[in-house]
């Protein structure tokens, strides 16, 4: 009797185990509405949309397959639900930093993306804090992080539901759902400068901050993108002295000079730039001279190129620099003389070809800047 009971118990446990396995099994099989993901970076902010792609399949979509307004879907806890803006699970949109949608702020994070479609050319785009539910069956208005009203557009037929990013620029992009003959767009904007500066401040306190070049990059970004100039000056000063990695270089001194100049401190900027030129290589001086020409400071550029020629007599590319400076001054005859000397010293065919083209320009009375 004991043996029969023991064998029966074992059989029961095995049967129960198989029932549990069968109940929990989830095979990875093809779906009718394929999964997809699209992403876009704006500045250093990554935006992604994960969704499933139903097809039209000759069905009437708007107002039928996707009913207008809010609807009772007959399942779940929601009495009224928007459209899931895709198929299957939640359509999920993710922002790695705070952004604005149609001018309204929303925090970094993941959101369930839903839409209310109305007759005509209007729609409501909903960003729900609940992004893990299945579809819109458990939609709860109190979980909305943001709602925006948008205008839809008529487009050529799109068979499979598609999300895409368009009109991308340095600070924004337009995300849109495209299906059948309707496009539902919404604009995403990023405060790129402040987002980057916040990231810089964080990284300067961590391992990247143990590198002089990181602080130089931080100061340059702030200088060139409307950041706080006093903060930028502090960053660049740290690369020059006071830190274990500090070292005066042409790069950090010239950056400091630019910051001071932007602050209106011209005398200080000129003094720092003079110190920077004393540490500069022949090519760094050459590059600085070309910057001056581009800024319209042709007399100062000529002084810099003459200094480079005196300090690095007979070396490449001092005569090329002098040729550019004299051309900027309108003295093509002297410019041509130096350019012909540069042609003899050019180290490679690419530079020889560039000089030859500029010689032709000077001979035709054209400038070379």
Short mmCIF file of C-alpha atoms in Angstrom, two decimals:
data_model
loop_
_atom_site.label_atom_id
_atom_site.label_comp_id
_atom_site.label_asym_id
_atom_site.label_seq_id
_atom_site.Cartn_x
_atom_site.Cartn_y
_atom_site.Cartn_z
CA UNK A 1 0.00 0.00 0.00
CA UNK A 2 2.78 2.38 0.91
CA UNK A 3 4.51 1.71 -2.41
CA UNK A 4 1.33 2.40 -4.40
CA UNK A 5 0.75 5.67 -2.51
CA UNK A 6 4.36 6.72 -3.09
CA UNK A 7 4.19 5.96 -6.82
CA UNK A 8 0.86 7.72 -7.12
CA UNK A 9 2.23 10.80 -5.41
CA UNK A 10 5.21 10.92 -7.74
CA UNK A 11 2.93 10.58 -10.77
CA UNK A 12 0.73 13.40 -9.47
CA UNK A 13 3.69 15.72 -8.98
CA UNK A 14 5.04 14.99 -12.46
CA UNK A 15 1.62 15.57 -14.02
CA UNK A 16 1.26 18.83 -12.09
CA UNK A 17 4.71 19.95 -13.24
CA UNK A 18 3.82 19.36 -16.90
CA UNK A 19 0.52 21.18 -16.48
CA UNK A 20 2.40 24.19 -15.04
CA UNK A 21 4.90 24.14 -17.89
CA UNK A 22 2.11 23.91 -20.45
CA UNK A 23 0.21 26.75 -18.78
CA UNK A 24 3.24 29.06 -18.69
CA UNK A 25 4.71 28.18 -22.10
CA UNK A 26 5.07 31.12 -24.49
CA UNK A 27 6.38 30.18 -27.92
CA UNK A 28 8.12 32.81 -30.01
CA UNK A 29 5.99 32.66 -33.14
CA UNK A 30 5.49 35.13 -36.02
CA UNK A 31 2.86 37.81 -35.46
CA UNK A 32 0.33 39.18 -37.85
CA UNK A 33 1.33 42.68 -36.75
CA UNK A 34 5.11 42.71 -36.78
CA UNK A 35 7.03 44.41 -33.98
CA UNK A 36 9.13 47.44 -34.90
CA UNK A 37 11.21 50.16 -33.32
CA UNK A 38 12.30 53.57 -34.62
CA UNK A 39 14.67 56.01 -32.94
CA UNK A 40 16.12 59.48 -33.32
CA UNK A 41 18.82 61.42 -31.48
CA UNK A 42 18.44 65.16 -30.91
CA UNK A 43 21.61 66.61 -29.41
CA UNK A 44 22.43 63.89 -26.87
CA UNK A 45 18.78 62.94 -26.22
CA UNK A 46 17.63 59.59 -27.61
CA UNK A 47 13.97 59.14 -28.52
CA UNK A 48 12.53 55.75 -29.44
CA UNK A 49 9.10 54.36 -30.30
CA UNK A 50 8.43 50.61 -29.97
CA UNK A 51 5.22 49.39 -31.58
CA UNK A 52 3.45 46.69 -33.59
CA UNK A 53 2.52 47.26 -37.24
CA UNK A 54 -0.97 46.23 -38.38
CA UNK A 55 -1.75 46.32 -42.10
CA UNK A 56 -4.77 47.87 -43.78
CA UNK A 57 -5.69 44.70 -45.74
CA UNK A 58 -8.47 46.46 -47.65
CA UNK A 59 -10.25 47.33 -44.40
CA UNK A 60 -11.89 50.65 -43.56
CA UNK A 61 -9.55 51.99 -40.90
CA UNK A 62 -10.66 55.36 -39.56
CA UNK A 63 -14.00 55.31 -37.82
CA UNK A 64 -14.34 51.53 -38.24
CA UNK A 65 -11.24 49.47 -37.42
CA UNK A 66 -10.08 52.42 -35.31
CA UNK A 67 -13.29 53.92 -33.90
CA UNK A 68 -13.54 57.64 -33.41
CA UNK A 69 -13.38 59.04 -29.89
CA UNK A 70 -13.15 57.05 -26.64
CA UNK A 71 -14.68 53.57 -26.62
CA UNK A 72 -15.56 50.67 -24.33
CA UNK A 73 -13.44 47.84 -25.73
CA UNK A 74 -15.31 45.14 -23.81
CA UNK A 75 -12.30 43.94 -21.86
CA UNK A 76 -10.02 45.14 -19.08
CA UNK A 77 -10.71 47.76 -16.44
CA UNK A 78 -11.15 50.84 -18.63
CA UNK A 79 -14.70 52.01 -19.16
CA UNK A 80 -13.53 54.24 -22.00
CA UNK A 81 -10.32 53.72 -23.94
CA UNK A 82 -8.38 55.62 -26.59
CA UNK A 83 -6.69 53.79 -29.46
CA UNK A 84 -3.44 51.99 -28.61
CA UNK A 85 -1.71 53.75 -31.57
CA UNK A 86 -0.53 50.44 -32.95
CA UNK A 87 -1.37 46.81 -32.25
CA UNK A 88 -0.87 44.25 -29.45
CA UNK A 89 0.94 45.60 -26.34
CA UNK A 90 1.31 49.28 -25.47
CA UNK A 91 3.02 51.40 -28.05
CA UNK A 92 5.92 52.75 -25.96
CA UNK A 93 7.78 56.02 -26.45
CA UNK A 94 10.97 56.72 -24.52
CA UNK A 95 12.96 59.92 -23.87
CA UNK A 96 16.40 59.79 -22.25
CA UNK A 97 16.12 63.45 -21.20
CA UNK A 98 13.34 65.94 -20.55
CA UNK A 99 11.70 67.20 -23.76
CA UNK A 100 8.76 69.28 -24.94
CA UNK A 101 5.90 67.86 -27.00
CA UNK A 102 4.04 70.48 -29.01
CA UNK A 103 5.56 73.06 -26.66
CA UNK A 104 4.52 71.29 -23.44
CA UNK A 105 7.13 69.77 -21.07
CA UNK A 106 7.39 66.07 -20.28
CA UNK A 107 10.02 64.36 -18.12
CA UNK A 108 12.54 61.78 -19.27
CA UNK A 109 11.20 58.23 -19.14
CA UNK A 110 8.97 55.65 -20.83
CA UNK A 111 5.32 56.28 -21.68
CA UNK A 112 2.45 54.35 -23.16
CA UNK A 113 1.42 56.13 -26.36
CA UNK A 114 -2.31 56.36 -27.08
CA UNK A 115 -4.42 58.46 -29.43
CA UNK A 116 -7.99 59.70 -29.68
CA UNK A 117 -8.95 60.00 -33.33
CA UNK A 118 -11.85 62.26 -34.30
CA UNK A 119 -13.61 62.86 -37.58
CA UNK A 120 -11.93 65.52 -39.65
CA UNK A 121 -8.31 66.52 -39.12
CA UNK A 122 -7.92 66.52 -35.33
CA UNK A 123 -6.43 64.01 -32.90
CA UNK A 124 -5.32 63.87 -29.28
CA UNK A 125 -1.97 62.25 -28.49
CA UNK A 126 -1.75 60.82 -24.95
CA UNK A 127 1.42 59.97 -23.04
CA UNK A 128 0.54 57.61 -20.18
CA UNK A 129 2.79 56.79 -17.23
CA UNK A 130 1.53 53.21 -17.54
CA UNK A 131 3.59 51.76 -20.39
CA UNK A 132 3.47 48.07 -19.43
CA UNK A 133 -0.22 47.28 -19.96
CA UNK A 134 -1.62 45.43 -22.96
CA UNK A 135 -3.06 47.86 -25.46
CA UNK A 136 -5.55 50.38 -24.10
CA UNK A 137 -7.73 47.93 -22.18
CA UNK A 138 -6.45 49.19 -18.83
CA UNK A 139 -6.18 52.86 -19.71
CA UNK A 140 -6.62 55.20 -16.75
CA UNK A 141 -6.86 58.99 -17.36
CA UNK A 142 -5.28 59.73 -13.97
CA UNK A 143 -2.07 58.14 -15.27
CA UNK A 144 -1.74 60.67 -18.11
CA UNK A 145 1.58 62.49 -18.06
CA UNK A 146 0.59 64.70 -20.99
CA UNK A 147 -2.08 65.22 -23.63
CA UNK A 148 -1.57 67.31 -26.76
CA UNK A 149 -3.95 68.25 -29.55
CA UNK A 150 -2.57 67.89 -33.09
CA UNK A 151 -3.72 68.37 -36.66
CA UNK A 152 -3.66 65.31 -38.90
CA UNK A 153 -2.65 65.32 -42.55
CA UNK A 154 -3.73 63.37 -45.61
CA UNK A 155 -0.89 61.32 -47.14
CA UNK A 156 -0.48 58.69 -49.87
CA UNK A 157 -1.59 55.19 -48.89
CA UNK A 158 0.62 53.48 -46.28
CA UNK A 159 -0.23 49.80 -45.97
CA UNK A 160 1.62 48.92 -42.75
CA UNK A 161 1.33 51.30 -39.80
CA UNK A 162 4.61 53.20 -39.65
CA UNK A 163 6.22 55.62 -37.20
CA UNK A 164 8.94 57.91 -38.50
CA UNK A 165 10.90 61.03 -37.61
CA UNK A 166 11.02 63.93 -40.06
CA UNK A 167 11.91 67.63 -40.16
CA UNK A 168 14.91 66.86 -37.97
CA UNK A 169 17.15 69.77 -36.98
CA UNK A 170 19.64 70.54 -34.20
CA UNK A 171 16.94 71.00 -31.54
CA UNK A 172 13.79 69.20 -32.69
CA UNK A 173 12.12 66.54 -34.79
CA UNK A 174 8.58 65.70 -35.83
CA UNK A 175 7.45 62.18 -34.93
CA UNK A 176 4.46 60.88 -36.85
CA UNK A 177 2.21 57.87 -37.13
CA UNK A 178 1.42 57.09 -40.77
CA UNK A 179 -1.30 54.62 -41.70
CA UNK A 180 -3.75 54.24 -44.53
CA UNK A 181 -4.07 57.83 -45.77
CA UNK A 182 -3.68 59.62 -42.44
CA UNK A 183 -0.59 61.09 -40.77
CA UNK A 184 -0.66 62.04 -37.07
CA UNK A 185 2.39 64.23 -36.33
CA UNK A 186 3.68 65.69 -33.07
CA UNK A 187 6.73 67.90 -32.61
CA UNK A 188 9.43 66.98 -30.08
CA UNK A 189 11.81 69.71 -28.91
CA UNK A 190 14.97 69.42 -26.80
CA UNK A 191 16.79 72.17 -24.91
CA UNK A 192 20.06 70.83 -26.29
CA UNK A 193 22.42 73.37 -24.72
CA UNK A 194 21.13 73.01 -21.16
CA UNK A 195 20.78 69.24 -21.53
CA UNK A 196 24.40 68.94 -22.66
CA UNK A 197 25.65 71.33 -19.97
CA UNK A 198 23.83 69.33 -17.26
CA UNK A 199 25.47 66.17 -18.60
CA UNK A 200 28.87 67.92 -18.67
CA UNK A 201 28.55 69.03 -15.02
CA UNK A 202 27.74 65.47 -14.02
CA UNK A 203 30.62 63.96 -15.99
CA UNK A 204 33.16 66.44 -14.69
CA UNK A 205 32.46 65.00 -11.23
CA UNK A 206 33.14 61.46 -12.43
CA UNK A 207 35.89 59.59 -14.31
CA UNK A 208 35.77 61.76 -17.47
CA UNK A 209 36.62 64.73 -15.22
CA UNK A 210 40.09 63.32 -14.51
CA UNK A 211 41.18 64.36 -18.00
CA UNK A 212 42.31 67.83 -19.06
CA UNK A 213 40.79 67.51 -22.52
CA UNK A 214 37.32 66.92 -21.02
CA UNK A 215 37.42 70.29 -19.27
CA UNK A 216 38.66 71.95 -22.48
CA UNK A 217 35.77 70.42 -24.43
CA UNK A 218 33.32 71.58 -21.75
CA UNK A 219 34.57 75.17 -21.92
CA UNK A 220 34.50 75.20 -25.71
CA UNK A 221 30.95 73.85 -25.85
CA UNK A 222 29.71 76.45 -23.38
CA UNK A 223 31.56 79.23 -25.24
CA UNK A 224 30.10 78.28 -28.63
CA UNK A 225 26.56 77.39 -27.54
CA UNK A 226 25.40 80.22 -25.32
CA UNK A 227 26.46 78.76 -21.99
CA UNK A 228 27.45 80.66 -18.85
CA UNK A 229 30.77 82.38 -19.71
CA UNK A 230 31.89 82.61 -16.09
CA UNK A 231 31.36 78.86 -15.72
CA UNK A 232 33.23 78.25 -18.99
CA UNK A 233 36.09 80.46 -17.77
CA UNK A 234 36.31 78.42 -14.57
CA UNK A 235 36.48 75.20 -16.57
CA UNK A 236 39.23 76.43 -18.88
CA UNK A 237 41.21 77.95 -15.97
CA UNK A 238 41.22 74.49 -14.37
CA UNK A 239 43.03 73.11 -17.42
CA UNK A 240 45.69 75.84 -17.19
CA UNK A 241 46.57 75.65 -13.51
CA UNK A 242 45.45 74.31 -10.16
CA UNK A 243 44.65 70.69 -11.09
CA UNK A 244 46.98 67.69 -11.20
CA UNK A 245 46.48 67.55 -14.98
CA UNK A 246 46.78 71.30 -15.60
CA UNK A 247 49.15 72.40 -18.36
CA UNK A 248 49.33 75.56 -20.40
CA UNK A 249 48.80 74.84 -24.10
CA UNK A 250 47.91 76.85 -27.16
CA UNK A 251 44.45 75.26 -27.16
CA UNK A 252 43.40 76.11 -23.63
CA UNK A 253 44.98 79.57 -23.64
CA UNK A 254 43.35 80.46 -26.96
CA UNK A 255 40.00 79.21 -25.66
CA UNK A 256 40.41 81.40 -22.58
CA UNK A 257 41.20 84.37 -24.82
CA UNK A 258 37.98 83.77 -26.78
CA UNK A 259 35.93 83.62 -23.58
CA UNK A 260 37.47 86.86 -22.30
CA UNK A 261 36.87 88.54 -25.65
CA UNK A 262 33.23 87.46 -25.58
CA UNK A 263 32.95 88.95 -22.09
CA UNK A 264 34.23 92.25 -23.49
CA UNK A 265 37.63 92.01 -21.79
CA UNK A 266 39.70 92.77 -24.89
CA UNK A 267 42.98 93.76 -23.21
CA UNK A 268 42.99 90.59 -21.09
CA UNK A 269 42.06 88.50 -24.12
CA UNK A 270 44.91 89.95 -26.21
CA UNK A 271 47.45 89.30 -23.43
CA UNK A 272 46.35 85.66 -23.07
CA UNK A 273 46.39 85.18 -26.85
CA UNK A 274 49.94 86.53 -27.05
CA UNK A 275 50.95 83.94 -24.43
CA UNK A 276 49.14 81.24 -26.41
CA UNK A 277 51.00 82.10 -29.62
CA UNK A 278 54.27 81.67 -27.77
CA UNK A 279 53.35 78.00 -27.20
CA UNK A 280 51.82 77.38 -30.62
CA UNK A 281 53.11 75.06 -33.33
CA UNK A 282 53.63 76.36 -36.84
CA UNK A 283 50.28 74.87 -37.87
CA UNK A 284 48.42 76.27 -34.86
CA UNK A 285 49.66 79.76 -35.69
CA UNK A 286 48.70 79.21 -39.34
CA UNK A 287 45.19 78.14 -38.31
CA UNK A 288 44.79 81.14 -36.03
CA UNK A 289 45.85 83.48 -38.85
CA UNK A 290 43.21 81.99 -41.12
CA UNK A 291 40.59 82.48 -38.39
CA UNK A 292 41.53 86.17 -38.23
CA UNK A 293 41.12 86.52 -42.00
CA UNK A 294 37.68 84.87 -41.77
CA UNK A 295 36.76 87.36 -39.02
CA UNK A 296 37.84 90.29 -41.20
CA UNK A 297 40.89 91.15 -39.08
CA UNK A 298 43.27 91.16 -42.04
CA UNK A 299 45.90 93.50 -40.57
CA UNK A 300 46.21 91.39 -37.42
CA UNK A 301 46.32 88.26 -39.55
CA UNK A 302 49.29 89.66 -41.50
CA UNK A 303 51.12 90.34 -38.25
CA UNK A 304 50.50 86.76 -37.08
CA UNK A 305 51.68 85.23 -40.38
CA UNK A 306 54.81 87.43 -40.35
CA UNK A 307 55.54 86.27 -36.81
CA UNK A 308 55.13 82.66 -37.91
CA UNK A 309 57.52 83.20 -40.83
CA UNK A 310 60.13 84.77 -38.55
CA UNK A 311 59.84 82.06 -35.91
CA UNK A 312 59.79 79.18 -38.43
CA UNK A 313 61.94 80.58 -41.23
CA UNK A 314 62.02 78.48 -44.37
CA UNK A 315 59.49 75.92 -43.13
CA UNK A 316 56.23 74.79 -44.66
CA UNK A 317 53.62 76.43 -44.64
CA UNK A 318 54.72 79.95 -43.62
CA UNK A 319 54.80 81.35 -47.15
CA UNK A 320 51.36 79.91 -47.88
CA UNK A 321 50.10 81.86 -44.85
CA UNK A 322 51.78 85.06 -45.99
CA UNK A 323 50.22 84.62 -49.44
CA UNK A 324 46.76 84.38 -47.85
CA UNK A 325 47.41 87.45 -45.69
CA UNK A 326 48.64 89.62 -48.58
CA UNK A 327 45.74 88.44 -50.75
CA UNK A 328 43.33 89.52 -47.95
CA UNK A 329 45.04 92.93 -47.99
CA UNK A 330 44.50 93.17 -51.77
CA UNK A 331 48.25 92.86 -52.59
CA UNK A 332 48.05 90.01 -55.08
CA UNK A 333 51.56 90.68 -56.46
CA UNK A 334 53.24 89.99 -53.10
CA UNK A 335 50.81 87.15 -52.43
CA UNK A 336 51.83 85.50 -55.73
CA UNK A 337 55.53 85.77 -54.81
CA UNK A 338 55.00 83.91 -51.53
CA UNK A 339 52.69 81.38 -53.11
CA UNK A 340 55.34 80.40 -55.66
CA UNK A 341 57.81 79.87 -52.79
CA UNK A 342 55.20 77.74 -51.01
CA UNK A 343 54.76 75.67 -54.18
CA UNK A 344 58.43 74.63 -53.99
CA UNK A 345 58.11 73.59 -50.32
CA UNK A 346 54.74 71.83 -50.42
CA UNK A 347 55.23 68.34 -48.90
CA UNK A 348 52.63 66.41 -50.92
CA UNK A 349 50.75 66.41 -54.19
CA UNK A 350 47.46 67.46 -52.63
CA UNK A 351 48.96 70.70 -51.31
CA UNK A 352 50.89 71.24 -54.55
CA UNK A 353 47.61 70.99 -56.49
CA UNK A 354 45.84 73.41 -54.12
CA UNK A 355 48.66 75.93 -54.43
CA UNK A 356 48.68 75.62 -58.22
CA UNK A 357 44.94 76.36 -58.29
CA UNK A 358 45.47 79.41 -56.08
CA UNK A 359 48.33 80.64 -58.27
CA UNK A 360 45.93 80.57 -61.22
CA UNK A 361 43.39 82.57 -59.20
CA UNK A 362 45.97 85.23 -58.29
CA UNK A 363 47.16 85.47 -61.89
CA UNK A 364 43.53 86.07 -62.89
CA UNK A 365 43.18 88.84 -60.30
CA UNK A 366 41.09 86.75 -57.86
CA UNK A 367 41.59 86.43 -54.10
CA UNK A 368 42.51 83.09 -52.49
CA UNK A 369 40.55 83.35 -49.24
#
